[in-house]
């Protein structure tokens, strides 16, 4: 299913996007910018299509696109972004990547 529309039909939708990781490993600025533009377009569509009661969460498992001087994963902090009901509380309650899944799970308990 198309991820933004899938939110209307499912309690949980996971969209994994690895092209930004590939772009980071390439070390090519043009490729990195192109992938960021695609992600920006996707996020705009997802935000526009999500039902009003939907929490949209975006994060990454590691850095690499933010530093094109290395083709390796970085240890830099990654963003945790959220929009929708409870977004501010969700982001404030998560300080590490391994806390994302339990925080999402607790919303359905």
Coordinates of C-alpha atoms in Angstrom, one line a residue, residues 18-29 31-33 35-36 62-74:
X18 CA 17.2 2.9 2.5
X19 CA 18.0 5.2 -0.5
X20 CA 19.2 7.9 1.8
X21 CA 21.6 5.5 3.4
X22 CA 22.9 4.5 -0.1
X23 CA 23.3 8.2 -1.0
X24 CA 25.3 8.8 2.2
X25 CA 27.6 5.9 1.4
X26 CA 28.1 7.3 -2.1
X27 CA 29.6 10.5 -0.7
X28 CA 28.0 12.4 -3.6
X29 CA 26.4 15.7 -2.7
X31 CA 22.7 12.1 -4.8
X32 CA 22.3 13.1 -1.2
X33 CA 20.3 16.2 -2.1
X35 CA 17.3 11.7 -1.8
X36 CA 16.5 14.5 0.7
X62 CA 22.1 5.8 12.3
X63 CA 23.7 8.8 10.7
X64 CA 25.6 9.0 7.5
X65 CA 23.8 11.4 5.0
X66 CA 24.7 14.4 7.2
X67 CA 28.5 13.8 6.7
X68 CA 29.4 13.1 3.1
X69 CA 33.1 13.2 3.9
X70 CA 32.9 9.6 5.1
X71 CA 31.2 6.7 3.5
X72 CA 30.7 5.0 6.8
X73 CA 27.8 5.3 9.3
X74 CA 28.4 8.1 11.8

